[in-house]
Tab-separated table of C-alpha atoms in Angstrom:
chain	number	residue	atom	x	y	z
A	942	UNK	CA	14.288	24.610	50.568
A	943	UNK	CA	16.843	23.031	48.688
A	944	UNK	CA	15.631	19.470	49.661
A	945	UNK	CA	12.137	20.928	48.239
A	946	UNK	CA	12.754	22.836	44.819
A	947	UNK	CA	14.824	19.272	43.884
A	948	UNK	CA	11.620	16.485	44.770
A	949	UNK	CA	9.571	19.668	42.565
A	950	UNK	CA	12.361	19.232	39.535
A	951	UNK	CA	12.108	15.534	39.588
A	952	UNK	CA	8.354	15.607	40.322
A	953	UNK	CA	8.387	18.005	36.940
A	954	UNK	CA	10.816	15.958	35.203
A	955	UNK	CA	9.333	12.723	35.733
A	956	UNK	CA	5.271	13.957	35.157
A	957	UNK	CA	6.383	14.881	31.985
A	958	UNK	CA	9.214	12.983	30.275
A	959	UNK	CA	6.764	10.166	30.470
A	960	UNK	CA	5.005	10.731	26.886
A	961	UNK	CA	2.033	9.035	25.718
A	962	UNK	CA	3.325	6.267	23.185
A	963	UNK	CA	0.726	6.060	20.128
A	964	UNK	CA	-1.118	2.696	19.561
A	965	UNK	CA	0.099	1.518	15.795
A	966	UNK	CA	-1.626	1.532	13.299
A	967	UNK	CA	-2.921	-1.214	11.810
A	968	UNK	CA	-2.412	-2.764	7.944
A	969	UNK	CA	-5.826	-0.941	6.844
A	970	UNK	CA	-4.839	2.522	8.525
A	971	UNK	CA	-1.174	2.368	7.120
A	972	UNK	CA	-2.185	1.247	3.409
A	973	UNK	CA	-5.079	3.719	3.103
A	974	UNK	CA	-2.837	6.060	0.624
A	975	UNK	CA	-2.785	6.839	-3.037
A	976	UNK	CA	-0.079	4.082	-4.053
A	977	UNK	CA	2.073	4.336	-7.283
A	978	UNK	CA	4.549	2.323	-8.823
A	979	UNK	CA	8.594	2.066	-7.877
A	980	UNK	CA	9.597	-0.703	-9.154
A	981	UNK	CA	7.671	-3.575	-11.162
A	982	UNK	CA	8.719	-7.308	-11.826
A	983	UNK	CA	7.296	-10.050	-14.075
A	984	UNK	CA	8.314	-13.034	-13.825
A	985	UNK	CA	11.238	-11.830	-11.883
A	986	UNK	CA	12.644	-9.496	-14.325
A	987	UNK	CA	12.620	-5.703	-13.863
A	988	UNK	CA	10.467	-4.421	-16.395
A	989	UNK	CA	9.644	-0.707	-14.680
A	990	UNK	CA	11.528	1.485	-12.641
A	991	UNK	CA	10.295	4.844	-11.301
A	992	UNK	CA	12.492	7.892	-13.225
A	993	UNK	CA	14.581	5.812	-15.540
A	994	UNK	CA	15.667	6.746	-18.426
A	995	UNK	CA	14.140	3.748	-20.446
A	996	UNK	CA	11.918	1.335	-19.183
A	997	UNK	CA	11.188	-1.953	-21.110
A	998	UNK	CA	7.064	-1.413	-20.077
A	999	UNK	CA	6.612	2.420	-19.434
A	1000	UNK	CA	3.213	1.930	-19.280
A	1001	UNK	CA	3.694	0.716	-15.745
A	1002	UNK	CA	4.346	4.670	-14.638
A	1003	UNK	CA	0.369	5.215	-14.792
A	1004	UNK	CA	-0.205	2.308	-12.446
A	1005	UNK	CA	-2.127	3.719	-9.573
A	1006	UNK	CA	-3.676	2.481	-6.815
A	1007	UNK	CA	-6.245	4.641	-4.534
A	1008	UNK	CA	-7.355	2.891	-1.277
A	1009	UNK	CA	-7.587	6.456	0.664
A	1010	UNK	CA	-11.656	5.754	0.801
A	1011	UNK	CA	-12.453	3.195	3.710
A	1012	UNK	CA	-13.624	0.366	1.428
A	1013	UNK	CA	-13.498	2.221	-1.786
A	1014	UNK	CA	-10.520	1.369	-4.680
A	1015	UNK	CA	-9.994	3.405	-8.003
A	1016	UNK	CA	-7.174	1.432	-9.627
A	1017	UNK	CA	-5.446	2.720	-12.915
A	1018	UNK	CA	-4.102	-0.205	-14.618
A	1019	UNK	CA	-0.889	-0.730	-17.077
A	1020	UNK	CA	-3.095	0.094	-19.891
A	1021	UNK	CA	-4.234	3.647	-18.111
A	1022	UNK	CA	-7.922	2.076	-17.952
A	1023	UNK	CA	-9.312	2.708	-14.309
A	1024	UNK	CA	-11.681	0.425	-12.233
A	1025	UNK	CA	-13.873	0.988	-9.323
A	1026	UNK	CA	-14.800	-1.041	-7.161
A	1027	UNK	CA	-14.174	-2.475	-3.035
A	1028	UNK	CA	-10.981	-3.691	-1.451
A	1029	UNK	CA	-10.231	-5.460	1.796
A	1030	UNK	CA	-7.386	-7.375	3.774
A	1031	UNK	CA	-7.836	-11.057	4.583
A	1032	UNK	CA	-7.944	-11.058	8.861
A	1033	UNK	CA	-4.320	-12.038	8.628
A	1034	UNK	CA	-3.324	-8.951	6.481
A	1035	UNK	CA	-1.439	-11.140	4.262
A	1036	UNK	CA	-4.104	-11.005	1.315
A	1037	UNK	CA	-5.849	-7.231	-0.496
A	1038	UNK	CA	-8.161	-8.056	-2.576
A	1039	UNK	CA	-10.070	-5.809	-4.944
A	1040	UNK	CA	-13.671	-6.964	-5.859
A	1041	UNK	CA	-16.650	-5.857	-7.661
A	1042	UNK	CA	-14.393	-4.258	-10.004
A	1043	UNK	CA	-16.590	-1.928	-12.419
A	1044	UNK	CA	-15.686	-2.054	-15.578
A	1045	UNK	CA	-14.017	-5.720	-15.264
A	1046	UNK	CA	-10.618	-6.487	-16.565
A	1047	UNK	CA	-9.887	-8.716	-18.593
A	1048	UNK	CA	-10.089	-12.403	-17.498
A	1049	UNK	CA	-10.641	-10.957	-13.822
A	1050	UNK	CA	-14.476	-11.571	-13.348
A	1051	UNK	CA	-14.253	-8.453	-11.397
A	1052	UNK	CA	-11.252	-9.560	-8.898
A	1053	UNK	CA	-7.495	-8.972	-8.235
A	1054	UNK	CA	-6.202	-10.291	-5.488
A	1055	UNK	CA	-2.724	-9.334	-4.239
A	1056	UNK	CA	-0.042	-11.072	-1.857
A	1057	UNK	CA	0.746	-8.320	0.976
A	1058	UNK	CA	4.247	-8.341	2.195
A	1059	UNK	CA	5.098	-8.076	6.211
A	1060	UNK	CA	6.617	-5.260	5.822
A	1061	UNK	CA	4.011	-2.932	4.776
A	1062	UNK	CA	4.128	0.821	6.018
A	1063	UNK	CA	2.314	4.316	5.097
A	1064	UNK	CA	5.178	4.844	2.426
A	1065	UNK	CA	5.628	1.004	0.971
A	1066	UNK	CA	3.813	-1.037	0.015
A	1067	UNK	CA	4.716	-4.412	-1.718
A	1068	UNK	CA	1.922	-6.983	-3.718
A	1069	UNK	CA	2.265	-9.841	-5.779
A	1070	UNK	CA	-0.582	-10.434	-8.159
A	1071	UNK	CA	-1.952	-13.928	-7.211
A	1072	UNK	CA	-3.903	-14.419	-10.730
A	1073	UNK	CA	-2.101	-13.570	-13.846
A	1074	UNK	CA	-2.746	-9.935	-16.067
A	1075	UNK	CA	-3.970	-11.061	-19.879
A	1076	UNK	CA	-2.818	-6.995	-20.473
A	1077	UNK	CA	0.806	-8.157	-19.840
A	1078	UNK	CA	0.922	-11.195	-21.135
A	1079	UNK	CA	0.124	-13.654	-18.373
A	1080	UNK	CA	3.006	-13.068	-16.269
A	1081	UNK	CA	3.356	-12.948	-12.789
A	1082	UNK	CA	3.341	-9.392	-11.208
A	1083	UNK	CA	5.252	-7.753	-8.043
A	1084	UNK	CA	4.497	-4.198	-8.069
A	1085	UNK	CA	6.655	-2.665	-4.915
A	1086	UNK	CA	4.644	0.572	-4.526
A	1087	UNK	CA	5.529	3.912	-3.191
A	1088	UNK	CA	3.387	7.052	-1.720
């Protein structure tokens, strides 16, 4: 009986201490968040930084950018002006760009496209701006966004 209630325990023990990992998910699942600005650089320098006391650009705390829609992006610019329009990841998830932006910004012809670190997750989220913002002066742009 012994012999019999022990093979049961293991039985029990192995059956179900063997969970189900979860496939990951991939770059488009994880980024498909409301993203807003931690931390922005131009050229290098900080020039925003979420709850500081004083920020050389403040306008950078109404940066927002909305991918929660499949293929859908509502993005709120330095400026506070907002733009509709589609975004997607290059097949090697190392490009997001945003097209048939409605109205266009400036200089844009209706496209951003953004540099997507490696280390992207569903609470970080880093871009550099590949083309330059007129709104900030032509600068380069690394926006390392938060949920």
């Amino acid at each position: 009986m012994k012999t019999y209630m022990l093979l049961l325990s293991i039985l029990v023990v192995s059956l179900f201490g063997c969970g189900t990992k979860e496939p990951e998910k991939s770059l488009s699942e994880r980024i498909r968040q409301v993203w807003t600005v931690n931390i922005v650089k131009e050229n290098s320098t900080t020039v925003y930084t979420k709850g500081a006391s004083s920020n050389p650009k403040p306008g950078y705390g109404q940066f927002k950018l909305d991918l929660t829609q499949e293929k859908t992006v509502r993005l709120t610019e330095v400026d506070n002006n907002t733009f509709v329009g589609t975004w997607t990841l290059s097949a090697d998830n190392t490009k997001l760009t945003l097209s048939d932006l409605n109205p266009q910004p400036s200089g844009s012809n209706g496209t951003i496209e953004y540099t997507v670190d490696s280390d992207a997750s569903e609470t970080a989220l880093n871009l550099n701006r590949l083309s330059q913002n007129l709104k900030t002066g032509g600068v380069n742009t690394r926006y390392e966004l938060t949920k």
